Short mmCIF file of C-alpha atoms and ligand atoms in Angstrom, two decimals:
data_model
loop_
_atom_site.label_atom_id
_atom_site.label_comp_id
_atom_site.label_asym_id
_atom_site.label_seq_id
_atom_site.Cartn_x
_atom_site.Cartn_y
_atom_site.Cartn_z
CA MET A 1 -15.58 -7.79 -11.25
CA THR A 2 -15.19 -5.11 -8.75
CA GLU A 3 -14.03 -1.80 -9.75
CA LEU A 4 -10.98 -0.39 -7.70
CA LEU A 5 -11.67 2.57 -7.76
CA PHE A 6 -8.96 3.34 -4.73
CA ARG A 7 -5.98 2.52 -8.04
CA ASP A 8 -6.76 5.40 -9.75
CA ASP A 9 -7.35 7.84 -6.57
CA GLY A 10 -6.13 7.03 -2.83
CA TYR A 11 -7.30 9.69 -1.42
CA LEU A 12 -10.45 8.47 -1.73
CA ARG A 13 -12.68 8.42 1.34
CA SER A 14 -15.55 6.92 0.18
CA CYS A 15 -18.07 5.99 -2.38
CA ARG A 16 -21.55 4.38 -3.66
CA ALA A 17 -21.74 0.88 -4.11
CA ARG A 18 -24.14 -2.32 -4.56
CA VAL A 19 -23.73 -5.49 -3.18
CA MET A 20 -22.66 -8.22 -5.40
CA HIS A 21 -22.38 -10.89 -2.77
CA GLY A 22 -22.20 -12.13 0.85
CA ASP A 23 -20.83 -14.78 2.56
CA GLY A 24 -18.97 -16.02 5.72
CA ARG A 25 -15.92 -14.84 3.83
CA GLY A 26 -17.09 -11.03 3.96
CA ILE A 27 -19.12 -8.97 1.44
CA ARG A 28 -18.14 -8.33 -2.09
CA LEU A 29 -18.98 -4.58 -3.74
CA ASP A 30 -19.38 -3.46 -7.65
CA ARG A 31 -16.83 -0.72 -6.64
CA THR A 32 -15.49 -0.06 -3.55
CA VAL A 33 -12.26 2.30 -1.89
CA PHE A 34 -11.57 -0.35 -0.23
CA TYR A 35 -7.80 -1.49 -0.75
CA PRO A 36 -7.01 -5.53 0.11
CA MET A 37 -3.95 -6.87 2.62
CA SER A 38 -1.46 -7.12 -0.52
CA GLY A 39 2.32 -6.11 -1.52
CA GLY A 40 3.20 -5.52 2.50
CA GLN A 41 1.11 -3.28 2.73
CA PRO A 42 -2.62 -3.93 5.33
CA GLY A 43 -6.13 -4.05 4.79
CA ASP A 44 -8.48 -0.76 5.34
CA THR A 45 -11.02 -1.26 7.78
CA GLY A 46 -14.18 1.13 7.96
CA VAL A 47 -18.01 0.77 7.29
CA LEU A 48 -20.44 0.21 5.15
CA ARG A 49 -23.30 1.82 5.15
CA LEU A 50 -26.79 0.85 4.39
CA SER A 51 -29.46 3.56 3.05
CA SER A 52 -31.53 1.08 5.14
CA GLY A 53 -30.00 3.21 8.22
CA GLN A 54 -27.95 -0.26 8.90
CA ALA A 55 -23.91 0.30 9.79
CA ILE A 56 -21.89 -2.70 9.42
CA ALA A 57 -17.98 -2.42 10.29
CA ILE A 58 -15.69 -3.65 8.58
CA VAL A 59 -12.42 -4.86 10.21
CA ASP A 60 -10.24 -6.14 7.29
CA THR A 61 -10.05 -6.32 3.42
CA VAL A 62 -9.12 -9.17 1.87
CA LYS A 63 -8.95 -10.09 -1.98
CA GLY A 64 -10.87 -13.05 -3.47
CA VAL A 65 -9.71 -16.51 -5.40
CA ALA A 66 -10.16 -13.48 -8.62
CA ALA A 67 -8.24 -11.17 -9.53
CA ASP A 68 -9.49 -7.56 -8.78
CA GLU A 69 -11.90 -9.51 -6.08
CA VAL A 70 -12.00 -7.61 -3.05
CA VAL A 71 -13.74 -9.28 0.09
CA HIS A 72 -14.65 -7.06 2.95
CA VAL A 73 -14.97 -8.86 6.49
CA PRO A 74 -17.48 -6.97 8.92
CA ALA A 75 -16.96 -7.23 12.43
CA PRO A 76 -18.62 -10.69 13.58
CA GLY A 77 -21.94 -11.10 14.56
CA SER A 78 -22.04 -8.77 11.76
CA VAL A 79 -25.59 -9.20 9.76
CA LEU A 80 -24.89 -9.79 6.23
CA PRO A 81 -26.65 -7.54 3.44
CA GLU A 82 -28.46 -8.33 0.77
CA PRO A 83 -27.36 -8.44 -2.97
CA GLY A 84 -28.53 -5.92 -4.74
CA ALA A 85 -28.61 -3.34 -2.05
CA GLU A 86 -27.46 -0.35 -2.19
CA LEU A 87 -24.51 1.39 0.25
CA VAL A 88 -22.14 4.33 0.92
CA ALA A 89 -18.70 2.69 1.41
CA GLU A 90 -16.37 4.47 4.21
CA ILE A 91 -12.98 3.80 4.26
CA ASP A 92 -10.84 4.75 8.37
CA TRP A 93 -8.95 7.51 6.71
CA ASP A 94 -7.24 8.62 8.87
CA ARG A 95 -5.31 5.23 9.52
CA ARG A 96 -5.00 4.54 5.56
CA TYR A 97 -3.39 8.08 5.34
CA ARG A 98 -1.18 6.83 7.68
CA LEU A 99 -0.60 3.90 5.83
CA MET A 100 -0.17 5.85 2.89
CA ARG A 101 2.73 7.83 4.03
CA MET A 102 4.81 5.15 5.36
CA HIS A 103 3.72 2.74 2.41
CA THR A 104 5.29 5.62 0.39
CA CYS A 105 8.37 6.15 2.61
CA MET A 106 9.12 2.19 2.10
CA HIS A 107 9.67 3.35 -1.99
CA LEU A 108 12.14 6.01 -0.23
CA LEU A 109 14.12 3.59 1.72
CA CYS A 110 14.72 1.37 -1.15
CA SER A 111 16.59 3.74 -2.85
CA VAL A 112 17.89 5.10 -0.12
CA VAL A 113 19.89 0.92 0.87
CA PRO A 114 21.86 -0.26 -1.90
CA GLY A 115 21.35 -3.98 -2.50
CA ALA A 116 17.92 -6.20 -3.05
CA VAL A 117 14.97 -6.13 -1.19
CA THR A 118 14.06 -9.32 0.31
CA GLY A 119 10.48 -8.40 2.35
CA GLY A 120 8.75 -5.88 3.53
CA GLN A 121 6.19 -4.84 5.76
CA VAL A 122 3.99 -1.57 6.33
CA ALA A 123 1.87 -1.24 9.53
CA ASP A 124 -0.28 1.82 11.14
CA GLY A 125 2.27 4.05 12.50
CA ARG A 126 5.85 1.55 11.30
CA GLY A 127 7.15 0.15 8.56
CA ARG A 128 10.19 -2.37 7.40
CA LEU A 129 12.35 -3.66 5.03
CA ASP A 130 14.64 -6.22 5.00
CA PHE A 131 17.36 -6.08 2.58
CA ASP A 132 20.53 -8.77 1.13
CA VAL A 133 23.43 -7.00 2.43
CA PRO A 134 26.55 -8.03 4.04
CA GLY A 135 27.76 -7.21 7.99
CA SER A 136 26.89 -4.34 9.94
CA SER A 137 27.42 -1.75 6.28
CA LEU A 138 24.03 0.27 7.24
CA ASP A 139 24.55 3.24 9.15
CA LYS A 140 21.29 3.82 11.18
CA GLU A 141 21.45 8.07 12.03
CA ALA A 142 22.56 8.09 7.72
CA ILE A 143 19.69 6.59 6.47
CA ALA A 144 17.68 8.37 8.92
CA SER A 145 19.35 11.87 7.78
CA ARG A 146 19.20 11.15 3.48
CA LEU A 147 15.04 9.86 4.10
CA ASN A 148 13.78 13.06 5.77
CA GLU A 149 16.13 15.13 3.06
CA LEU A 150 13.95 13.85 0.49
CA ILE A 151 10.85 14.15 2.48
CA ALA A 152 11.85 17.55 3.33
CA GLU A 153 12.91 17.73 -1.16
CA ALA A 154 8.55 17.54 -1.86
CA HIS A 155 8.87 14.96 -4.94
CA PRO A 156 5.94 14.79 -7.38
CA VAL A 157 4.73 10.58 -6.71
CA GLY A 158 2.63 8.88 -8.89
CA PRO A 159 1.75 5.59 -11.49
CA ARG A 160 3.19 5.09 -14.92
CA TRP A 161 2.10 2.27 -16.60
CA ILE A 162 4.29 0.20 -18.69
CA THR A 163 3.96 -3.01 -20.69
CA ASN A 164 4.78 -6.17 -19.61
CA GLU A 165 7.91 -6.28 -22.45
CA GLU A 166 9.23 -3.00 -21.41
CA LEU A 167 9.24 -4.42 -17.85
CA ALA A 168 11.00 -7.80 -18.66
CA ALA A 169 13.64 -5.61 -20.43
CA GLN A 170 14.49 -3.82 -17.62
CA PRO A 171 14.76 -6.58 -14.68
CA ASP A 172 16.22 -3.94 -12.54
CA LEU A 173 13.05 -2.02 -12.14
CA VAL A 174 12.13 -4.71 -9.69
CA ARG A 175 13.75 -3.71 -6.45
CA THR A 176 11.53 -6.15 -4.31
CA MET A 177 11.95 -9.56 -4.83
CA SER A 178 9.53 -11.32 -2.79
CA VAL A 179 6.63 -9.37 -4.30
CA LYS A 180 5.46 -10.05 -7.57
CA PRO A 181 4.37 -6.34 -9.44
CA PRO A 182 0.43 -6.50 -10.55
CA SER A 183 0.73 -7.43 -13.80
CA GLY A 184 -1.79 -9.89 -16.17
CA THR A 185 -3.51 -7.46 -18.31
CA GLY A 186 -0.64 -7.42 -20.32
CA ARG A 187 0.42 -3.88 -18.83
CA VAL A 188 2.07 -3.26 -15.08
CA ARG A 189 1.86 -0.31 -12.81
CA LEU A 190 4.95 1.77 -12.17
CA MET A 191 5.20 3.97 -8.71
CA GLU A 192 7.65 7.28 -9.78
CA ILE A 193 9.07 8.90 -7.17
CA SER A 194 10.57 12.09 -9.55
CA GLY A 195 14.34 11.63 -9.64
CA VAL A 196 14.49 8.77 -7.04
CA ASP A 197 12.18 6.06 -7.15
CA LEU A 198 10.78 4.07 -10.03
CA GLN A 199 9.23 0.74 -9.32
CA PRO A 200 6.20 -1.69 -9.87
CA CYS A 201 3.77 -1.14 -7.09
CA GLY A 202 0.28 -1.88 -7.06
CA GLY A 203 -0.26 -0.15 -3.21
CA THR A 204 -2.08 3.39 -2.35
CA HIS A 205 0.90 6.26 -1.83
CA VAL A 206 0.83 9.61 -1.24
CA ARG A 207 1.24 12.47 -4.13
CA ASN A 208 4.21 14.35 -2.45
CA THR A 209 6.92 13.11 -0.33
CA ALA A 210 6.35 16.08 2.04
CA GLU A 211 3.10 14.09 2.91
CA ILE A 212 5.53 11.53 4.74
CA GLY A 213 6.75 14.08 7.21
CA PRO A 214 9.83 12.86 9.34
CA VAL A 215 10.58 10.18 9.95
CA ILE A 216 13.21 7.70 12.49
CA VAL A 217 14.70 4.87 12.08
CA ALA A 218 13.94 3.02 15.10
CA LYS A 219 16.03 -0.35 14.85
CA ILE A 220 18.36 -1.96 12.41
CA GLU A 221 18.08 -6.03 13.09
CA ASN A 222 20.14 -8.58 11.95
CA LYS A 223 17.71 -11.37 10.59
CA GLY A 224 21.07 -13.42 9.55
CA ARG A 225 24.39 -13.50 7.60
CA GLN A 226 23.47 -11.38 4.71
CA ASN A 227 20.00 -10.00 6.09
CA ARG A 228 19.68 -6.67 7.27
CA ARG A 229 16.06 -5.32 8.65
CA VAL A 230 15.51 -1.36 8.63
CA ILE A 231 12.55 -0.36 10.61
CA LEU A 232 11.18 2.72 10.28
CA ALA A 233 8.72 5.00 12.61
CA PHE A 234 7.06 8.42 11.94
CA ALA A 235 8.85 10.61 14.75
CA GLU A 236 5.93 12.46 15.92
ZN1 ZN U 1 4.45 1.11 -3.50
#
């Protein structure tokens, strides 16, 4: 199995690793800093630098069939490395950091808008959540103003692990109906924004809400009678 270094430290930009397997789908390593697409957060891009000097551009990262299996998708036409080859795996940090900032802001949005979350997606520079709320009850300016307050208040953000039983006893912790919390090992990873939000999440986050920076509500779309899509973007 792949050791998931991003799970404990989202700020790791690179790591040494060994090739376990490469095929038409992509390259598996024994450890990685590349986050695979899941939970509404896109997979990382970057480069694998082999000790031979060969550099393989990675255009996407996805989950494999097995749990904790990460597949690094090389640019078309890349020469695959041999099993056992040693390399340095390096993510496109600027892009990842924007994704971490926007992903963390999605947690704030969850706490600002009342109502169940029915879907969500983070993209580079933008993010959206769908809420099960009626009518035109959402105010664009009020949401933006509350978000920017929470960002400026500089709340610490960090993981907390609980058991499956503890989570089952507190079903209200699961705000995102479309995203299954990471579990299966008997314990569940929660992300806590001190005093603001607590929910299961396996994605990568910044350590403090101040790192998000100012945001705007770009649009609130009507996606059906009970479904409102709130789209955020960075203000700068
Ligand atoms: Zn998250």
